[in-house]
CSV table of C-alpha atoms and ligand atoms in Angstrom, one decimal:
chain,number,residue,atom,x,y,z
A,231,MET,CA,-27.0,-27.4,-3.8
A,232,GLU,CA,-25.9,-26.2,-0.4
A,233,GLN,CA,-25.5,-22.5,-0.2
A,234,LYS,CA,-21.9,-21.5,0.4
A,235,VAL,CA,-20.9,-18.8,2.9
A,236,ALA,CA,-18.1,-16.4,2.3
A,237,LEU,CA,-16.5,-13.9,4.7
A,238,VAL,CA,-14.7,-10.9,3.0
A,239,THR,CA,-12.4,-8.6,4.8
A,240,GLY,CA,-11.9,-5.3,3.1
A,241,ILE,CA,-15.4,-5.6,1.5
A,242,THR,CA,-15.7,-1.8,1.2
A,243,GLY,CA,-12.6,-1.6,-0.9
A,244,GLN,CA,-12.2,-1.8,-4.7
A,245,ASP,CA,-11.7,-5.5,-4.8
A,246,GLY,CA,-14.1,-6.4,-2.0
A,247,SER,CA,-16.9,-4.7,-3.8
A,248,TYR,CA,-16.4,-6.6,-7.1
A,249,LEU,CA,-15.8,-9.9,-5.3
A,250,ALA,CA,-19.0,-9.5,-3.2
A,251,GLU,CA,-20.9,-8.8,-6.5
A,252,GLN,CA,-19.5,-11.9,-8.1
A,253,LEU,CA,-20.1,-14.2,-5.1
A,254,LEU,CA,-23.7,-12.9,-4.8
A,255,GLU,CA,-24.2,-13.8,-8.5
A,256,LYS,CA,-23.0,-17.3,-7.6
A,257,ASN,CA,-25.7,-17.5,-4.9
A,258,TYR,CA,-23.3,-17.2,-1.9
A,259,LEU,CA,-24.3,-15.7,1.4
A,260,VAL,CA,-21.7,-13.0,1.7
A,261,HIS,CA,-20.5,-11.5,5.0
A,262,GLY,CA,-18.2,-8.6,5.2
A,263,ILE,CA,-16.1,-6.9,7.8
A,264,ILE,CA,-16.4,-3.1,7.9
A,265,ARG,CA,-14.7,-0.4,10.0
A,266,ARG,CA,-16.6,2.1,12.0
A,267,ALA,CA,-16.0,5.5,10.5
A,268,SER,CA,-17.4,9.0,11.1
A,269,THR,CA,-18.5,9.2,7.5
A,270,PHE,CA,-20.3,6.6,5.3
A,271,ASN,CA,-17.7,4.2,3.9
A,272,THR,CA,-19.9,1.7,2.1
A,273,SER,CA,-20.5,3.6,-1.2
A,274,ARG,CA,-18.9,0.8,-3.3
A,275,ILE,CA,-21.3,-1.8,-2.0
A,276,ASP,CA,-24.5,0.2,-1.3
A,277,HIS,CA,-26.0,-1.1,-4.6
A,278,LEU,CA,-25.7,-4.7,-3.3
A,279,PHE,CA,-27.3,-4.1,0.0
A,280,LYS,CA,-30.8,-5.2,0.9
A,281,ASP,CA,-32.4,-4.5,4.3
A,282,ILE,CA,-31.3,-7.4,6.6
A,283,HIS,CA,-35.0,-7.9,7.5
A,284,ASP,CA,-35.7,-8.8,3.8
A,285,PRO,CA,-35.9,-12.6,3.5
A,286,ASP,CA,-33.9,-12.3,0.3
A,287,ALA,CA,-31.0,-10.5,1.9
A,288,ARG,CA,-27.7,-12.3,1.2
A,289,LEU,CA,-25.2,-9.6,2.2
A,290,PHE,CA,-24.4,-9.0,5.8
A,291,LEU,CA,-21.9,-6.5,7.4
A,292,HIS,CA,-20.2,-6.8,10.7
A,293,TYR,CA,-18.1,-4.1,12.5
A,294,GLY,CA,-14.5,-5.3,13.1
A,295,ASP,CA,-10.9,-4.3,12.5
A,296,MET,CA,-7.8,-6.3,11.5
A,297,GLY,CA,-6.1,-4.7,14.5
A,298,ASP,CA,-8.7,-6.2,16.9
A,299,ALA,CA,-8.4,-10.0,17.4
A,300,SER,CA,-11.5,-10.3,19.6
A,301,SER,CA,-13.7,-8.8,16.9
A,302,ILE,CA,-12.2,-11.1,14.2
A,303,TRP,CA,-12.5,-14.2,16.3
A,304,ARG,CA,-16.1,-13.3,17.2
A,305,ILE,CA,-17.1,-12.7,13.5
A,306,VAL,CA,-15.4,-15.9,12.3
A,307,ASP,CA,-17.2,-17.9,15.0
A,308,HIS,CA,-20.6,-16.3,14.3
A,309,VAL,CA,-20.4,-16.5,10.5
A,310,ALA,CA,-18.8,-19.9,10.3
A,311,PRO,CA,-17.8,-19.3,6.6
A,312,ASP,CA,-16.8,-21.9,4.0
A,313,GLU,CA,-14.3,-19.5,2.5
A,314,ILE,CA,-12.5,-16.4,3.7
A,315,TYR,CA,-11.2,-13.8,1.3
A,316,HIS,CA,-8.7,-11.7,3.2
A,317,LEU,CA,-8.5,-8.3,1.4
A,318,GLY,CA,-8.5,-5.9,4.3
A,319,ALA,CA,-5.3,-3.8,4.5
A,320,GLN,CA,-3.7,-0.4,4.7
A,321,SER,CA,-3.0,-0.8,0.9
A,322,HIS,CA,-1.2,2.4,0.0
A,323,VAL,CA,2.5,1.9,-0.6
A,324,ARG,CA,3.5,5.6,-0.3
A,325,VAL,CA,1.5,6.0,2.9
A,326,SER,CA,3.2,2.9,4.4
A,327,PHE,CA,6.4,5.0,4.7
A,328,ASP,CA,4.5,7.5,6.9
A,329,ILE,CA,2.7,4.9,9.0
A,330,PRO,CA,5.0,1.8,8.9
A,331,GLU,CA,4.1,0.5,12.4
A,332,TYR,CA,0.3,0.7,11.7
A,333,THR,CA,0.8,-0.9,8.3
A,334,ALA,CA,2.7,-3.8,9.8
A,335,ASP,CA,0.1,-4.3,12.5
A,336,ILE,CA,-2.9,-4.4,10.1
A,337,VAL,CA,-1.2,-6.1,7.1
A,338,ALA,CA,1.1,-8.5,8.8
A,339,LEU,CA,-0.3,-9.2,12.2
A,340,GLY,CA,-3.9,-8.7,11.0
A,341,THR,CA,-3.3,-11.8,8.8
A,342,VAL,CA,-2.1,-14.0,11.6
A,343,ARG,CA,-5.0,-12.9,13.8
A,344,LEU,CA,-7.4,-14.1,11.1
A,345,LEU,CA,-5.4,-17.3,10.5
A,346,GLU,CA,-5.6,-18.1,14.2
A,347,ALA,CA,-9.3,-17.6,14.2
A,348,VAL,CA,-9.5,-20.1,11.3
A,349,ARG,CA,-7.2,-22.5,13.0
A,350,ARG,CA,-9.4,-22.7,16.1
A,351,ALA,CA,-12.7,-22.9,14.1
A,352,LYS,CA,-14.6,-26.1,14.3
A,353,LYS,CA,-15.2,-26.3,10.5
A,354,LYS,CA,-12.6,-26.4,7.7
A,355,ILE,CA,-12.4,-22.9,6.2
A,356,LYS,CA,-10.6,-22.1,2.9
A,357,PHE,CA,-8.4,-19.0,3.1
A,358,TYR,CA,-7.4,-16.6,0.4
A,359,GLN,CA,-4.6,-14.1,1.1
A,360,ALA,CA,-4.4,-10.9,-1.0
A,361,SER,CA,-0.7,-11.0,-1.7
A,362,SER,CA,0.9,-8.4,-3.9
A,363,SER,CA,3.4,-8.0,-6.8
A,364,GLU,CA,5.0,-5.4,-4.5
A,365,LEU,CA,6.7,-8.5,-2.9
A,366,PHE,CA,9.0,-8.7,-6.0
A,367,GLY,CA,10.2,-5.1,-5.6
A,368,SER,CA,13.5,-4.8,-7.4
A,369,SER,CA,13.6,-8.3,-8.8
A,370,ALA,CA,14.0,-8.3,-12.6
A,371,PRO,CA,10.8,-8.8,-14.7
A,372,PRO,CA,9.0,-10.9,-15.8
A,373,GLN,CA,8.1,-12.0,-12.2
A,374,SER,CA,6.5,-15.4,-11.6
A,375,GLU,CA,5.9,-17.7,-8.6
A,376,LYS,CA,9.6,-18.7,-8.8
A,377,THR,CA,11.0,-15.1,-8.7
A,378,ALA,CA,12.8,-14.1,-5.5
A,379,PHE,CA,11.1,-11.4,-3.3
A,380,HIS,CA,12.9,-8.1,-2.7
A,381,PRO,CA,10.3,-5.9,-0.9
A,382,ARG,CA,10.9,-2.1,-1.2
A,383,SER,CA,8.4,-0.5,1.3
A,384,PRO,CA,7.0,-1.1,4.7
A,385,TYR,CA,3.8,-2.2,2.9
A,386,ALA,CA,5.6,-4.8,0.9
A,387,CYS,CA,7.6,-6.0,4.0
A,388,ALA,CA,4.3,-6.5,5.8
A,389,LYS,CA,2.8,-8.4,2.8
A,390,ALA,CA,5.9,-10.6,2.8
A,391,TYR,CA,5.2,-11.6,6.4
A,392,ALA,CA,1.6,-12.3,5.5
A,393,TYR,CA,2.6,-14.4,2.4
A,394,TYR,CA,4.9,-16.6,4.4
A,395,ILE,CA,2.6,-17.0,7.4
A,396,VAL,CA,-0.1,-18.2,5.0
A,397,GLN,CA,2.3,-20.8,3.6
A,398,ASN,CA,3.4,-21.7,7.1
A,399,TYR,CA,-0.2,-22.4,8.3
A,400,ARG,CA,-0.8,-24.4,5.2
A,401,GLU,CA,2.3,-26.6,5.9
A,402,SER,CA,1.9,-26.7,9.7
A,403,TYR,CA,-1.8,-27.3,10.1
A,404,GLY,CA,-2.8,-28.6,6.6
A,405,MET,CA,-5.0,-25.6,6.1
A,406,PHE,CA,-6.4,-24.8,2.6
A,407,ALA,CA,-4.7,-21.4,2.6
A,408,SER,CA,-3.6,-19.8,-0.7
A,409,ASN,CA,-1.8,-16.7,-1.9
A,410,GLY,CA,-2.9,-14.8,-4.9
A,411,ILE,CA,0.1,-12.6,-5.9
A,412,LEU,CA,-1.8,-10.0,-7.8
A,413,PHE,CA,-0.2,-7.3,-10.0
A,414,ASN,CA,-1.8,-3.9,-10.1
A,415,HIS,CA,-5.5,-3.9,-11.0
A,416,GLU,CA,-7.7,-0.8,-11.5
A,417,SER,CA,-11.2,0.2,-12.3
A,418,PRO,CA,-13.6,3.1,-11.9
A,419,ARG,CA,-13.9,2.1,-8.2
A,420,ARG,CA,-10.1,2.4,-7.7
A,421,GLY,CA,-9.2,4.6,-4.7
A,422,GLU,CA,-8.7,8.2,-5.8
A,423,THR,CA,-5.1,8.4,-4.5
A,424,PHE,CA,-3.7,5.5,-6.6
A,425,VAL,CA,-2.0,6.9,-9.8
A,426,THR,CA,-4.4,5.6,-12.5
A,427,ARG,CA,-7.5,7.0,-10.8
A,428,LYS,CA,-5.7,10.1,-9.8
A,429,ILE,CA,-5.0,10.8,-13.5
A,430,THR,CA,-8.5,9.9,-14.8
A,431,ARG,CA,-10.2,11.8,-12.1
A,432,GLY,CA,-7.8,14.7,-12.5
A,433,ILE,CA,-8.5,15.0,-16.2
A,434,ALA,CA,-12.3,14.9,-15.6
A,435,ARG,CA,-12.0,17.7,-12.9
A,436,ILE,CA,-9.8,19.8,-15.3
A,437,LEU,CA,-12.4,19.5,-18.0
A,438,ALA,CA,-15.1,20.4,-15.6
A,439,GLY,CA,-13.2,23.5,-14.6
A,440,LYS,CA,-12.6,22.4,-11.0
A,441,ASP,CA,-8.8,21.9,-11.2
A,442,LYS,CA,-6.1,23.3,-13.3
A,443,LEU,CA,-3.3,20.8,-12.8
A,444,ILE,CA,-2.5,17.3,-11.7
A,445,TYR,CA,0.5,16.9,-9.3
A,446,LEU,CA,2.3,13.6,-9.6
A,447,GLY,CA,5.6,11.9,-8.6
A,448,ASN,CA,7.7,9.4,-10.5
A,449,LEU,CA,6.5,9.0,-14.1
A,450,ASP,CA,9.1,6.5,-15.1
A,451,SER,CA,7.9,3.5,-13.1
A,452,LYS,CA,6.2,0.7,-15.0
A,453,ARG,CA,3.3,-1.4,-13.9
A,454,ASP,CA,1.4,-4.4,-15.2
A,455,TRP,CA,-2.1,-2.9,-15.0
A,456,GLY,CA,-5.2,-5.1,-15.3
A,457,TYR,CA,-8.9,-4.8,-14.6
A,458,ALA,CA,-10.1,-5.5,-11.1
A,459,PRO,CA,-13.1,-7.7,-11.8
A,460,ASP,CA,-10.9,-10.0,-13.8
A,461,TYR,CA,-8.7,-10.3,-10.8
A,462,THR,CA,-11.5,-10.9,-8.3
A,463,ASP,CA,-12.6,-13.8,-10.5
A,464,ALA,CA,-9.0,-15.2,-10.2
A,465,MET,CA,-9.4,-15.0,-6.3
A,466,TYR,CA,-12.5,-17.2,-6.6
A,467,ARG,CA,-10.8,-19.6,-8.9
A,468,ILE,CA,-7.8,-19.9,-6.5
A,469,LEU,CA,-10.1,-21.1,-3.7
A,470,GLN,CA,-12.0,-23.5,-6.0
A,471,HIS,CA,-8.7,-25.2,-7.1
A,472,LYS,CA,-8.2,-28.8,-6.1
A,473,LYS,CA,-5.4,-27.9,-3.8
A,474,ALA,CA,-4.1,-24.8,-1.9
A,475,ASP,CA,-1.3,-23.1,-3.8
A,476,ASP,CA,0.2,-19.7,-4.7
A,477,PHE,CA,-0.5,-18.0,-8.0
A,478,VAL,CA,0.7,-14.9,-9.9
A,479,ILE,CA,-2.2,-13.0,-11.5
A,480,ALA,CA,-1.1,-10.5,-14.2
A,481,THR,CA,-1.6,-9.4,-17.8
A,482,GLY,CA,2.0,-9.9,-18.8
A,483,LYS,CA,2.3,-6.4,-20.3
A,484,THR,CA,3.9,-3.4,-18.6
A,485,HIS,CA,3.5,0.4,-19.2
A,486,SER,CA,4.9,3.5,-17.5
A,487,VAL,CA,2.9,6.1,-15.6
A,488,ARG,CA,3.9,8.5,-18.5
A,489,GLU,CA,2.3,6.1,-21.0
A,490,PHE,CA,-0.9,6.0,-18.9
A,491,LEU,CA,-0.9,9.8,-18.9
A,492,GLU,CA,-0.3,9.9,-22.7
A,493,GLU,CA,-3.1,7.4,-23.3
A,494,CYS,CA,-5.7,9.2,-21.2
A,495,PHE,CA,-4.9,12.8,-22.3
A,496,SER,CA,-4.9,11.7,-26.0
A,497,LEU,CA,-8.5,10.5,-25.6
A,498,VAL,CA,-9.5,14.0,-24.8
A,499,LYS,CA,-7.1,15.5,-27.3
A,500,LEU,CA,-5.0,17.4,-24.8
A,501,ASP,CA,-1.2,17.4,-24.3
A,502,TRP,CA,-0.5,16.1,-20.8
A,503,LYS,CA,2.6,18.2,-20.5
A,504,ASP,CA,0.4,21.3,-20.2
A,505,TYR,CA,-1.5,19.9,-17.2
A,506,VAL,CA,0.9,17.8,-15.1
A,507,LYS,CA,3.5,19.1,-12.6
A,508,ILE,CA,5.9,17.0,-10.6
A,509,ASP,CA,5.6,17.3,-6.8
A,510,PRO,CA,8.5,15.5,-4.9
A,511,ARG,CA,6.0,14.7,-2.1
A,512,TYR,CA,4.8,11.8,-4.2
A,513,PHE,CA,8.2,10.3,-4.6
A,514,ARG,CA,8.9,7.2,-2.5
A,515,PRO,CA,12.1,6.7,-0.5
A,516,SER,CA,12.6,3.5,-2.4
A,517,GLU,CA,10.7,2.8,-5.6
A,518,VAL,CA,9.6,-0.4,-7.4
A,519,GLU,CA,10.7,0.4,-11.0
A,520,VAL,CA,9.2,-2.3,-13.2
A,521,LEU,CA,6.5,-4.9,-12.6
A,522,GLN,CA,5.5,-7.3,-15.3
A,523,GLY,CA,4.0,-10.6,-14.3
A,524,ASP,CA,4.1,-14.1,-15.8
A,525,ALA,CA,0.7,-15.7,-15.1
A,526,SER,CA,1.2,-18.8,-17.1
A,527,LYS,CA,0.7,-21.1,-14.0
A,528,ALA,CA,-2.8,-19.5,-13.4
A,529,LYS,CA,-3.6,-19.9,-17.1
A,530,LYS,CA,-2.7,-23.6,-17.1
A,531,GLU,CA,-4.0,-24.6,-13.7
A,532,LEU,CA,-7.0,-22.2,-13.1
A,533,GLY,CA,-8.0,-21.6,-16.7
A,534,TRP,CA,-7.6,-17.9,-15.9
A,535,SER,CA,-6.6,-15.1,-18.3
A,536,PRO,CA,-7.3,-11.4,-18.2
A,537,LYS,CA,-10.1,-10.1,-20.4
A,538,MET,CA,-9.3,-6.4,-20.4
A,539,GLN,CA,-6.0,-4.7,-21.5
A,540,PHE,CA,-4.4,-1.4,-20.9
A,541,LYS,CA,-6.0,0.9,-23.5
A,542,GLU,CA,-9.5,-0.3,-22.9
A,543,LEU,CA,-9.0,0.0,-19.1
A,544,ALA,CA,-7.7,3.6,-19.4
A,545,LYS,CA,-10.8,4.5,-21.6
A,546,LEU,CA,-13.2,2.8,-19.2
A,547,MET,CA,-11.8,4.7,-16.2
A,548,LEU,CA,-11.7,8.0,-17.9
A,549,ASP,CA,-15.2,7.6,-19.2
A,550,ALA,CA,-16.5,6.9,-15.7
A,551,ASP,CA,-14.8,9.9,-14.2
A,552,MET,CA,-16.0,12.2,-16.9
A,553,LYS,CA,-19.6,11.0,-16.5
A,554,LYS,CA,-19.3,11.5,-12.8
A,555,GLU,CA,-18.5,15.2,-13.5
A,556,GLY,CA,-21.6,15.4,-15.7
A,557,LEU,CA,-19.5,15.5,-18.9
A,558,LYS,CA,-19.9,13.5,-22.1
A,559,GLY,CA,-17.7,10.4,-21.7
A,560,VAL,CA,-15.2,8.9,-24.2
A,561,LEU,CA,-17.0,5.6,-24.7
B,894,LIG,P1,-8.5,-0.8,-1.0
B,894,LIG,O1,-9.5,-0.3,-2.1
B,894,LIG,O2,-7.6,0.1,-0.4
B,894,LIG,O3,-9.4,-1.5,0.1
B,894,LIG,C1,-8.8,-1.9,1.3
B,894,LIG,C2,-9.9,-2.4,2.2
B,894,LIG,O4,-9.3,-2.8,3.5
B,894,LIG,C3,-11.1,-1.4,2.5
B,894,LIG,O5,-12.3,-2.1,2.6
B,894,LIG,C4,-10.6,-0.9,3.9
B,894,LIG,O6,-11.7,-0.3,4.6
B,894,LIG,C5,-10.1,-2.1,4.5
B,894,LIG,N1,-9.2,-1.9,5.7
B,894,LIG,C6,-8.2,-1.0,5.8
B,894,LIG,N2,-7.7,-1.0,7.0
B,894,LIG,C7,-8.4,-1.9,7.7
B,894,LIG,C8,-8.4,-2.4,9.0
B,894,LIG,N3,-7.6,-1.9,9.9
B,894,LIG,N4,-9.3,-3.3,9.4
B,894,LIG,C9,-10.2,-3.8,8.5
B,894,LIG,N5,-10.3,-3.4,7.3
B,894,LIG,C10,-9.4,-2.5,6.9
B,894,LIG,O7,-7.7,-2.0,-1.6
B,894,LIG,P2,-7.9,-3.0,-2.9
B,894,LIG,O8,-7.3,-2.3,-4.1
B,894,LIG,O9,-9.4,-3.3,-2.9
B,894,LIG,O10,-7.0,-4.2,-2.5
B,894,LIG,C11,-7.5,-5.3,-1.8
B,894,LIG,C12,-6.4,-6.1,-1.2
B,894,LIG,O11,-5.5,-6.6,-2.2
B,894,LIG,C13,-5.5,-5.3,-0.2
B,894,LIG,O12,-5.0,-6.2,0.7
B,894,LIG,C14,-4.3,-4.9,-1.1
B,894,LIG,O13,-3.2,-4.7,-0.3
B,894,LIG,C15,-4.2,-6.1,-2.0
B,894,LIG,N6,-3.7,-5.9,-3.4
B,894,LIG,C16,-4.2,-4.9,-4.2
B,894,LIG,C17,-3.7,-4.8,-5.5
B,894,LIG,C18,-4.3,-3.7,-6.4
B,894,LIG,O14,-3.7,-3.4,-7.4
B,894,LIG,N7,-5.5,-3.2,-6.1
B,894,LIG,C19,-2.7,-5.6,-5.9
B,894,LIG,C20,-2.2,-6.6,-5.1
B,894,LIG,C21,-2.7,-6.7,-3.8
B,894,LIG,P3,-12.2,1.2,4.5
B,894,LIG,O15,-13.1,1.2,3.2
B,894,LIG,O16,-12.9,1.5,5.7
B,894,LIG,O17,-10.9,2.0,4.3
B,895,LIG,N1,-0.1,6.9,-5.8
B,895,LIG,C1,0.6,7.7,-6.6
B,895,LIG,N2,0.4,9.0,-6.7
B,895,LIG,N3,1.6,7.1,-7.4
B,895,LIG,C2,2.3,7.8,-8.2
B,895,LIG,C3,2.1,9.2,-8.3
B,895,LIG,C4,1.1,9.8,-7.5
B,895,LIG,O1,0.9,11.0,-7.5
B,895,LIG,N4,3.0,9.7,-9.3
B,895,LIG,C5,3.7,8.6,-9.7
B,895,LIG,N5,3.3,7.5,-9.1
B,895,LIG,C6,3.9,6.2,-9.3
B,895,LIG,C7,4.3,5.5,-8.0
B,895,LIG,O2,5.6,6.0,-7.6
B,895,LIG,C8,4.4,4.0,-8.4
B,895,LIG,O3,5.6,3.8,-9.0
B,895,LIG,C9,3.2,4.0,-9.5
B,895,LIG,O4,2.9,5.3,-9.8
B,895,LIG,C10,2.0,3.2,-9.0
B,895,LIG,O5,1.6,3.8,-7.8
B,895,LIG,P1,0.2,3.4,-7.1
B,895,LIG,O6,-0.9,3.6,-8.1
B,895,LIG,O7,0.1,4.1,-5.8
B,895,LIG,O8,0.3,1.8,-6.9
B,895,LIG,P2,1.4,0.9,-6.3
B,895,LIG,O9,2.0,0.1,-7.5
B,895,LIG,O10,2.4,1.6,-5.5
B,895,LIG,O11,0.6,-0.1,-5.4
B,895,LIG,C11,-0.6,-0.7,-5.8
B,895,LIG,O12,-0.3,-1.9,-6.5
B,895,LIG,C12,0.2,-2.9,-5.6
B,895,LIG,C13,0.5,-4.2,-6.5
B,895,LIG,O13,1.6,-4.1,-7.2
B,895,LIG,C14,-1.5,-0.9,-4.6
B,895,LIG,O14,-2.8,-1.3,-5.0
B,895,LIG,C15,-1.0,-1.9,-3.6
B,895,LIG,O15,-1.9,-2.2,-2.6
B,895,LIG,C16,-0.7,-3.2,-4.4
B,895,LIG,O16,-0.2,-4.2,-3.6
């Protein structure tokens, strides 16, 4: 069988690392776009990397940036992928209020830069867009493909542009371009400033004697939290579907930040109220109160359903952070 070639933007991120792993297992040649940084930023994919001179090497990295059209066009031309998974983004909602213009440039315009590179390519390339449940914002749960969008942050507004431009290129140019509208998904590789990881890492550091407290913002908001590798599997399925389309990917269950705290602290037999302080710095000018997805379309058409649920996820993440601190884990 012919070896498929995938190009992954955001390959150094949580999702990019799991997706690269899964594609390599399926015998793909995987190319990723990475940013130049003054420190190493490939820790999530180092275990996948072979010296490029090794004849068995199947993972290749290229310097580029979603803000730089010429690098994107050059990489798409050079790699000539069968599939592009577009995950690269300024992905932090709270930070998007501080850097709204940059967020729009990378998240919204970055997507159209990449789509233009695909449009002018000689071969047909399938395109996956990392759309987000943040698009739903204040729309009442449960949210499905039919729910109206009401974005509540510069990040969500930029993702709304990206969502619609993907649909527009599909309709205008007949491209195989699909949106995965993914609800929150977490893992031991989650960025340390997202709330679940901040909590599990914070507990581990408290137990290791490095920190005394965890400072958080709004504990009342509710999220539909799933496990990242389940969600990167959904991305792959979306591009293997018979036609380009848009899919909600979610567990269908929702829990508050407070419940996540309670779950994790109870695993180490501590009362979270003794270790958590509220710092208004972490409040958002406008919040998304409740996300709870309805992924029945993905179940029916892609045969996708989540394998891991809330309690197991909390335990897995806490265990990994405790072991990183040299402690005995909870698994
Ligand atoms: P992440 O861990 O924050 O990773 C983001 C990736 O984008 C990193 O590889 C980052 O590179 C890269 N990136 C940032 N700015 C870039 C730029 N200017 N040019 C090129 N690359 C850039 O995010 P994630 O959780 O894996 O999420 C992947 C995608 O899914 C994102 O688009 C996110 O918005 C979206 N999404 C995530 C979730 C979720 O719950 N995780 C849900 C829905 C949608 P560095 O490593 O150099 O920073
Ligand atoms: N980050 C963070 N830090 N969030 C906090 C904190 C804190 O100290 N305290 C409370 N929260 C609340 C936030 O206000 C929000 O309601 C909730 O915890 C989840 O915040 P995040 O973990 O930062 O995730 P998010 O839901 O804003 O965004 C993530 O999921 C989106 C999909 O719905 C990101 O991965 C986005 O890129 C993604 O699109």
